[in-house]
Amino acid sequence: MLRTMFGLALLCVTAGSAAAQPSAQAVSGVIRDSSGAGVPGATIRVVGLDTTASVEATSDGDGRYGTAAVAPGRYRVEVRVAGFEGVDRQIVVTDAPAVGVDVTLTPSQLSESVVVTARRVEEAAQDVPIPLSVVDGRHVNDTGAFNVNRLKELLPTVQFYSTNPRNSAVNIRGLGAPFGLTNDGLESGVGLYVDGVFYARPAAATLDFLDVERIEVLRGPQGTLFGKNTTAGAINVTTRKPSFTREADVELSTGDVGFLQVKASASGPIARTVAGRVSFSGTQRDGTVFNTRTQSAVNDLDNLGLRGQLLVTPSSTVAVTVVLDHTRQRPDGYTQVVAGVAPTERPLNRQYAQIAADLGYAVPSFNAFDRLTDVDSPLRSFQDLGGVSTNLDWTVGRGLVTSTAAWRYWNWDPSSDRDFIGLPVTTISAAPSRQRQWTQEVRYALSLSPSLAVVAGGFGFHQTIVSDPSFTQEQGAAAARFLLAPTAAAATPGLLDGYGYHQVVDYADTSAAVFGQATWSLGSRLRVLPGLRVNYDQKKVEFDQQVYGGLQTTDPALIALQQSIFAPQAYAADVSDTNLSGQLTVQYTPAPRATAYVTYATGFKPVGLNLNGLPTDADNRPILSTAVVKPEDTHNVEAGVKTAAFRGVTANLAVFDTTVRNFQTQVTNGDVGVIRGYLANADRVLVRGAELDATAHLGRRWSAIAAATYTDGRYVSFPDAPPPLEETGGPQIKDISGTPLPGISRWAWSTGTEYQHPLALRGLEGLGFAALDVSSRSSFSSSASYSRYLVVPGYALLNARIGFRATHAWSVSLWSRNLLNKDYYELLNAAPGNTGLFVGQPGDARQVGVSLRVALGSARP
């Protein structure tokens, strides 16, 4: 499949080359340093001011460059190279044979020249008064950060946890989604946006990035500018746009464990005012866990993605981009492996050791890093995600109108072994579903005067999720021994063998919002930025669970035992909520290379619904009042400084204090001795900490980046939490106020450094380079209620690469991930049944490979 799609990408390149190119002129010149010497390796980007068209070039060993031809019009020439201050210059392209633009660079810091759209307008990252991290597309490719799971190694403030695509969570500063819990009735507190389109399902975070220009990570509540109200932050992905110049890029990576990744993109003109771009990504890797029962490897990768864009510029004031994308995953996964057994407060005959002995069972290994399993249910994590979007940019008066409309789908077809061992405890666990979403956002960015600018807009969202045809779980012959107290009735042959449920879920979510933010300059040094958002949410669900199978009996005692595991229940809920959130930021610039800011922001995570069933009363009737989960109420106070005190060095510091009331999490019902986990609200949590980001560029040869975070997250009040694993069998609820929030490492940091040197390789001029990247985090709780057995130890990972970048648009590198072959866990979980058994998800072992990148384009003048 990868070979087929690779061929299609090359076909698009050929087609683009054959297309007629409108009459246009080239931009060329020389890039020099302050001594007059040519600067090699500089990236020159020519961006249309009247359209979104752009072309790129790279300076050669003498600093000379030449772009492909561009149509007459107004353009911005952007020059970027490590170790020098970025230069932006406006030019006008006419019918002259060529346009000459020579540029002299001065040493500076890279971060000042990064242009971002975090506040829905283009501005330098160092000028944005919010905690913001930016990773450009080249760094994404160089470090192999092809999805959010890899991105977290570059940005320690980001946490990502996933046991399968549906059960994925992206957190920022430890907030965003309940840890280790899947429930479609809750929304994420971290928004994922791709080219302005909000992706509702967290499964999208498991997909490969496609043709990325840059990734912006915004920390803290984002309610007054981004479409969907998010309480913890946002990840804003910007892809490369269609170009009116013929160009193509191909990247091939291969490594051990059967790793193969192909990326390709092609762009070019279709007509005088129409350009297109097509992008492809495919990733394959063999499984990392060996199933001793089937004698095959599982937990592999099998990802394919395709994205097509069409840019239409009917006039100098209008640009329309239509995007169509589809991504599919077909892995045999995912499962976790046995990591250990904890003693519990249950009688010994209800703990794992005695149960396994009674059934004559032994796991393949208690060492998770042997990476062995013997699960006996099929593993399947198939998903298809895609959609179509239309973006309109229209210059109206002194401002810009932006409209982004999108329709998206997510189809989920899973199968897993929820007992994680080779006994027939849970033989079927599958929750196939179909999700559809529609979004519409309209914004107007307007400069009212030299001292006042505003951005205002509205956002609409509608989502449906339906089971397809039903969520199914079925128990096997060993279920009674694992799940019931060992009595004569529980030992009845066939009692739970084949006993299961079908859940039919029909869910709808509608929300609408209006929002706005102003930037008011009070003199040259002081700015005030107020923002406000009004949000409306309505959610509906119809839930029906019917049981089937097992021993067919009329004995009330046996039926009661069966229904203590699963019982029929049905309910409907319809809830709506309106809330107001906002922010106020004061920014002060005491010196040209320093700025400080203070922010107070509020945010709401919308009301939620329990979609996995409700706790029941003593008569096994659902407690309907628990269907609704209150909205989270977030209050965040933040202060920060952004500095560039020394040439080539930036250092940004932010401190924050976030309080969340009605924190959406998992609790346990204790009414009349009936215990069942479900979603509800913890009274209050508190997360506070500090973040440091720094860059250094010393000359043209050496650069370094670093980021460090200190985060302290705790439950302030949570009196009715489920007990930890080791206290199973004791009190059925526990007050865990004062204990750590799950998933948060108190300390986390990452750093990367690269050294490059001019080099001639068999007559080809270019740059040789060597780079190291290190990421580290301290230990963290891997359970909603802190358990000393479910603490993931801290770890550090070292990645390295060495290679050669040719001046003429190709590069080759040898790389290694987890170079020191560190054993570490992504997460730990208590296995179902509360027997004391717990499982883990080992991180990837050492991997070595090679990557080749080639850029194809029109011949330079």
Short mmCIF file of N, CA and C in Angstrom, two decimals, residues 119-178:
data_model
loop_
_atom_site.label_atom_id
_atom_site.label_comp_id
_atom_site.label_asym_id
_atom_site.label_seq_id
_atom_site.Cartn_x
_atom_site.Cartn_y
_atom_site.Cartn_z
N ARG A 119 -2.91 34.03 18.22
CA ARG A 119 -4.01 34.93 18.57
C ARG A 119 -4.82 35.30 17.32
N ARG A 120 -4.78 34.42 16.32
CA ARG A 120 -5.56 34.56 15.10
C ARG A 120 -5.11 35.72 14.23
N VAL A 121 -3.92 36.26 14.49
CA VAL A 121 -3.27 37.22 13.62
C VAL A 121 -1.80 36.85 13.58
N GLU A 122 -1.11 37.18 12.49
CA GLU A 122 0.30 36.86 12.38
C GLU A 122 1.12 37.83 13.22
N GLU A 123 2.02 37.28 14.06
CA GLU A 123 2.89 38.09 14.88
C GLU A 123 4.06 37.23 15.34
N ALA A 124 5.13 37.88 15.77
CA ALA A 124 6.30 37.16 16.24
C ALA A 124 6.00 36.48 17.57
N ALA A 125 6.50 35.26 17.73
CA ALA A 125 6.20 34.49 18.93
C ALA A 125 6.64 35.20 20.19
N GLN A 126 7.78 35.91 20.14
CA GLN A 126 8.27 36.60 21.33
C GLN A 126 7.40 37.78 21.74
N ASP A 127 6.53 38.24 20.81
CA ASP A 127 5.66 39.36 21.13
C ASP A 127 4.31 38.93 21.69
N VAL A 128 4.02 37.63 21.67
CA VAL A 128 2.71 37.14 22.09
C VAL A 128 2.70 37.01 23.61
N PRO A 129 1.81 37.70 24.32
CA PRO A 129 1.81 37.67 25.79
C PRO A 129 1.07 36.46 26.36
N ILE A 130 1.40 35.30 25.90
CA ILE A 130 0.86 34.06 26.45
C ILE A 130 1.98 33.03 26.44
N PRO A 131 1.92 32.01 27.31
CA PRO A 131 2.91 30.92 27.26
C PRO A 131 2.69 30.09 26.00
N LEU A 132 3.69 30.06 25.17
CA LEU A 132 3.55 29.51 23.83
C LEU A 132 4.83 28.80 23.43
N SER A 133 4.69 27.60 22.89
CA SER A 133 5.83 26.87 22.32
C SER A 133 5.57 26.64 20.84
N VAL A 134 6.60 26.81 20.04
CA VAL A 134 6.47 26.65 18.59
C VAL A 134 7.52 25.67 18.10
N VAL A 135 7.09 24.69 17.34
CA VAL A 135 8.00 23.73 16.71
C VAL A 135 7.78 23.82 15.21
N ASP A 136 8.81 24.20 14.46
CA ASP A 136 8.60 24.32 13.02
C ASP A 136 8.66 22.95 12.35
N GLY A 137 8.17 22.91 11.11
CA GLY A 137 8.05 21.64 10.40
C GLY A 137 9.37 20.93 10.20
N ARG A 138 10.43 21.69 9.97
CA ARG A 138 11.74 21.06 9.79
C ARG A 138 12.17 20.33 11.05
N HIS A 139 11.95 20.98 12.22
CA HIS A 139 12.35 20.33 13.48
C HIS A 139 11.47 19.11 13.75
N VAL A 140 10.21 19.19 13.40
CA VAL A 140 9.32 18.03 13.53
C VAL A 140 9.88 16.85 12.74
N ASN A 141 10.30 17.11 11.50
CA ASN A 141 10.86 16.03 10.67
C ASN A 141 12.20 15.55 11.20
N ASP A 142 13.07 16.49 11.57
CA ASP A 142 14.42 16.11 12.00
C ASP A 142 14.38 15.22 13.23
N THR A 143 13.46 15.49 14.15
CA THR A 143 13.41 14.74 15.40
C THR A 143 12.49 13.54 15.34
N GLY A 144 11.82 13.31 14.21
CA GLY A 144 10.92 12.17 14.09
C GLY A 144 9.65 12.33 14.90
N ALA A 145 9.24 13.57 15.19
CA ALA A 145 8.03 13.81 15.97
C ALA A 145 6.82 13.83 15.04
N PHE A 146 6.47 12.65 14.52
CA PHE A 146 5.45 12.60 13.47
C PHE A 146 4.03 12.48 14.03
N ASN A 147 3.87 12.45 15.35
CA ASN A 147 2.53 12.49 15.93
C ASN A 147 2.63 13.12 17.32
N VAL A 148 1.48 13.26 18.00
CA VAL A 148 1.48 13.94 19.30
C VAL A 148 2.29 13.16 20.33
N ASN A 149 2.29 11.83 20.24
CA ASN A 149 3.06 11.03 21.20
C ASN A 149 4.55 11.35 21.11
N ARG A 150 5.05 11.58 19.91
CA ARG A 150 6.45 11.96 19.76
C ARG A 150 6.67 13.44 20.11
N LEU A 151 5.66 14.26 19.84
CA LEU A 151 5.79 15.69 20.12
C LEU A 151 6.02 15.94 21.61
N LYS A 152 5.43 15.11 22.47
CA LYS A 152 5.57 15.34 23.91
C LYS A 152 7.01 15.24 24.36
N GLU A 153 7.89 14.56 23.60
CA GLU A 153 9.30 14.48 23.97
C GLU A 153 10.01 15.81 23.76
N LEU A 154 9.46 16.66 22.89
CA LEU A 154 10.05 17.98 22.66
C LEU A 154 9.49 19.03 23.60
N LEU A 155 8.25 18.82 24.08
CA LEU A 155 7.56 19.82 24.89
C LEU A 155 7.13 19.18 26.20
N PRO A 156 7.90 19.33 27.26
CA PRO A 156 7.60 18.60 28.50
C PRO A 156 6.30 19.01 29.17
N THR A 157 5.71 20.15 28.78
CA THR A 157 4.44 20.55 29.36
C THR A 157 3.27 19.78 28.77
N VAL A 158 3.52 19.03 27.69
CA VAL A 158 2.48 18.22 27.04
C VAL A 158 2.58 16.79 27.53
N GLN A 159 1.44 16.20 27.91
CA GLN A 159 1.39 14.78 28.25
C GLN A 159 0.39 14.09 27.32
N PHE A 160 0.75 12.90 26.89
CA PHE A 160 -0.12 12.12 26.01
C PHE A 160 -0.15 10.69 26.51
N TYR A 161 -1.36 10.16 26.71
CA TYR A 161 -1.53 8.80 27.18
C TYR A 161 -2.53 8.10 26.26
N SER A 162 -2.19 6.88 25.85
CA SER A 162 -3.07 6.17 24.93
C SER A 162 -2.88 4.68 25.09
N THR A 163 -3.99 3.97 25.37
CA THR A 163 -3.97 2.51 25.34
C THR A 163 -4.60 1.99 24.07
N ASN A 164 -5.32 2.81 23.36
CA ASN A 164 -5.76 2.61 21.98
C ASN A 164 -6.25 3.96 21.49
N PRO A 165 -6.49 4.14 20.19
CA PRO A 165 -6.86 5.48 19.71
C PRO A 165 -8.06 6.09 20.41
N ARG A 166 -9.10 5.31 20.67
CA ARG A 166 -10.27 5.88 21.35
C ARG A 166 -9.93 6.27 22.78
N ASN A 167 -9.14 5.45 23.43
CA ASN A 167 -8.78 5.71 24.82
C ASN A 167 -7.48 6.50 24.86
N SER A 168 -7.52 7.71 24.30
CA SER A 168 -6.35 8.58 24.24
C SER A 168 -6.69 9.89 24.94
N ALA A 169 -5.67 10.48 25.51
CA ALA A 169 -5.86 11.75 26.20
C ALA A 169 -4.63 12.63 25.99
N VAL A 170 -4.87 13.88 25.60
CA VAL A 170 -3.82 14.89 25.51
C VAL A 170 -4.03 15.87 26.66
N ASN A 171 -3.02 16.02 27.49
CA ASN A 171 -3.09 16.95 28.61
C ASN A 171 -1.98 17.98 28.50
N ILE A 172 -2.26 19.15 28.99
CA ILE A 172 -1.26 20.22 29.11
C ILE A 172 -1.27 20.67 30.56
N ARG A 173 -0.09 20.67 31.17
CA ARG A 173 0.03 20.96 32.60
C ARG A 173 -0.78 19.98 33.45
N GLY A 174 -0.97 18.76 32.95
CA GLY A 174 -1.66 17.74 33.70
C GLY A 174 -3.17 17.82 33.64
N LEU A 175 -3.72 18.76 32.89
CA LEU A 175 -5.16 18.92 32.78
C LEU A 175 -5.61 18.70 31.34
N GLY A 176 -6.85 18.28 31.19
CA GLY A 176 -7.40 18.09 29.85
C GLY A 176 -8.43 17.00 29.79
N ALA A 177 -8.08 15.79 30.27
CA ALA A 177 -9.00 14.66 30.22
C ALA A 177 -8.78 13.77 31.43
N PRO A 178 -9.82 13.09 31.92
CA PRO A 178 -9.63 12.15 33.03
C PRO A 178 -8.62 11.08 32.65
#
